[in-house]
Amino acid sequence: MAVKEEEIKPIKLASQFWPTFFRQRLIVLITTQIFLMSAFTLILMLILSKTLTINSLILWPVTIALFAVSLGLNVMILLSTARPTRDLMAAIITVSGEKSALTPPNPNTSENERTGFRDALQTIYELSTKKSSEIEEAAEPQISVVAEALDITTCGFVAMNKNRKVIYANKAAPTHIDIDGLQTLDLLFNEKDSLDTWLNECSDNSVHAKHVWVRIPDRLPNQEGRRFFDVIASYQKSSTIEVILCLVDKTDSYITEEEDLDFISFAAHELRGPITVIKGYVDILQDELHDVLQNDQAELFNRLSISSSRLSGYIDNILNTSRYDRRHLKIRLNEDTVTAVYDIIKDDMQLRASVQNRLLSVNIPADLPTIAVDRASMSEVFGNLIDNAIKYSNEGGAINVTAKTNGNFVDVSIQDHGIGMPESVVSQLFQKFYRSHRSRETVAGTGIGLYISKAIVESHGGTVSVRSQDGRGSTFIVSLPIYSTVADKLKTGDNSNEGLISEGNGWIKNHSMFRG
Amino acid sequence: MIAKTILCIEDDRFIGEMYVRSLKKAGYEVDWMVDGNDGLIAARNKQYDFILLDVMLPERRGTEILDALRGGKEDLIPHTHVIILTNFEQDDESRLAMQKHADAYLIKAEITPKKLISVIQHLSNA
């Protein structure tokens, strides 16, 4: 909408007031003077009409002299009466910070001192210093309040310039200053997912970017005062502050988890000691007593042997679950064959099947492509699934382990012909501690085997699926990526093959390797 | 064939005795040290073909022993195979650091002496 022109009035500044005002008063004064003088002369001419005429020689000089004298006097009076106003105006203009032609009055002249005008001027000047210091006080508190607040908070704030130098860090931020006076951030990022890697990526590809890391420690595990941070980084290309890091100190919650994990690790260590001895001597005695043992006694030794293996398998499940739930489970993917993975547990599984009178047949084609796999973790998955198949099938039942290529994946199937499950159970099967109503009564178990198996497989970028028919058996299918389909992505990860489970729902940093 | 020499550093008496017994029966010469300090001294004083190294040890942890032997500029035991044998689930950083300087890393509860001997044979032939 257009604004009407006459509505726009120039804003008058205080400095413009005095010249205009003074000029107007002067004009008023002179006009009044002329008017008065003319009136006075006319009256004089009427009174002294005999002696004074318009042609009188004396009239004009007298009139003009009187006019000049009275005008001079009046102007002097005006000047002296207006002077304090002028001085006050000049002082106010000076204080207001405007430019003015008027020289600011000196309050300390002897005259001002005598008349007391000095006080008035000084009051104005004092107002000005008060006002400006108030402004400063108002601005400074804002800055210092923010700085103080930043130093009080447990959140760390770090600002970095485009050379990645720390230009600001509050007290909570884990930084140190070295002998050269250089401030450095003390955060131990995961080597493959560090701040620097991200910044390199940003400077190549982004104008504005954001990234979040969780559970970043500032010191090594055995160092005192170790803290954990969730780090939120913002990046703005070519800004004076190019990087801002916000560090949320999560030490309290993570330390508790770490302590739990420590407890579980130590408990596992204690439990594994006796298992090592039992398992070792059972094996030794089986060999050494081979010739003297009766058949049924040898069978009992087999049961001892598989029981100790199961026990150590459960401990692995507990450790893995505890690590997985705390996002500590790391999977290192290497090129390997399904056969090599299975070979780790082959003897144990055969023994378990035969002792429990199941027929375990394993048929893994020799020409399968290699897979990207963490051999030890995946053998635990196969072990869990085969052990389940043994548990949930009947005496004399057959368990078939087969493998085939399926697109970019290799599918490993573990099929039993046992009790199977209804649909309603299948959906809940992979929940932690889930035991089906029926199996709770008839089959021993902890309910974490399938949970952790699914987690491990998904950490590989694979899937576990299940087909089951109530009363007719179940088939679990583990799909794992063919190595050649992910080799490039694994190599760009610096061949580290590290998969750190770091996101809330499970999924995992190196999932990006598989999902673009 | 000259008998292979093995240094076993293991603080659990039952486990230590079990390994020593099996290894000796298999024809190896075995020295067994119970604490970390003695283990490190033995490893420095004599050249072994194999060192079986536990992690959680009194006096000096397995991590430190390995670091003292192989962590410096010079590998003090270039002709020795090191097998880490532990039941302790280390954090990944420590485990990877040890794996870098070792020839094998095994969880004791998951192997038997027989399996250990097969690993040793495998490494000797490699």
Coordinates of C-alpha atoms in Angstrom, one line a residue, chain A residues 221 226 262 265-266 268-269 272-281 283-284 287-288 308 312 316 319-320 323 328-330 332 380 498, chain B residues 12 14-15 17-19 21-22 25 54 56 61 86-96 99 107-115:
Chain A
P221 CA 38.6 -46.3 30.1
R226 CA 36.2 -40.1 32.6
D262 CA 31.5 -54.2 34.2
S265 CA 31.8 -58.8 32.5
F266 CA 33.3 -59.7 35.8
A268 CA 31.0 -63.8 33.2
H269 CA 34.8 -64.0 33.9
R272 CA 33.8 -69.0 32.7
G273 CA 36.7 -70.1 35.0
P274 CA 35.0 -73.2 36.3
I275 CA 33.4 -73.9 32.9
T276 CA 36.9 -74.0 31.4
V277 CA 38.0 -76.6 33.8
I278 CA 34.9 -78.7 33.6
K279 CA 34.8 -78.6 29.8
G280 CA 38.6 -79.2 29.6
Y281 CA 38.7 -82.2 31.9
D283 CA 37.3 -83.7 27.1
I284 CA 40.6 -85.0 28.5
D287 CA 40.0 -89.3 25.6
E288 CA 41.9 -90.9 28.4
S308 CA 29.4 -77.2 29.5
S312 CA 29.5 -71.1 27.9
D316 CA 28.1 -65.5 25.4
L319 CA 27.4 -60.8 27.4
N320 CA 26.3 -60.0 23.9
R323 CA 26.7 -55.1 25.2
H328 CA 28.7 -51.7 22.8
L329 CA 28.3 -54.7 20.5
K330 CA 30.8 -54.4 17.7
R332 CA 33.7 -56.8 12.4
E380 CA 26.9 -68.1 18.0
E498 CA 33.4 -51.8 12.4
Chain B
D12 CA 44.0 -70.0 37.9
F14 CA 43.1 -75.6 38.0
I15 CA 43.2 -74.1 34.5
E17 CA 47.5 -77.4 35.7
M18 CA 45.1 -78.6 33.1
Y19 CA 46.9 -76.9 30.2
R21 CA 49.3 -81.5 31.9
S22 CA 47.9 -81.7 28.4
K25 CA 51.6 -85.1 27.5
D54 CA 46.1 -64.7 30.4
M56 CA 43.6 -60.9 34.3
R61 CA 48.1 -57.6 33.6
T86 CA 41.3 -65.3 28.6
N87 CA 37.8 -65.6 30.0
F88 CA 37.6 -61.9 30.5
E89 CA 35.4 -60.0 28.0
Q90 CA 37.6 -56.9 27.5
D91 CA 36.3 -53.7 25.9
D92 CA 37.0 -53.6 22.2
E93 CA 39.8 -51.1 22.3
S94 CA 41.9 -53.2 24.7
R95 CA 41.0 -56.4 22.8
L96 CA 42.0 -55.0 19.4
Q99 CA 45.1 -58.8 19.0
I107 CA 38.2 -67.5 25.1
K108 CA 39.2 -70.3 27.5
A109 CA 35.7 -71.4 28.3
E110 CA 35.1 -72.0 24.6
I111 CA 38.1 -74.2 24.0
T112 CA 39.5 -77.5 25.4
P113 CA 43.1 -78.4 25.8
K114 CA 42.8 -80.5 22.7
K115 CA 41.7 -77.5 20.7

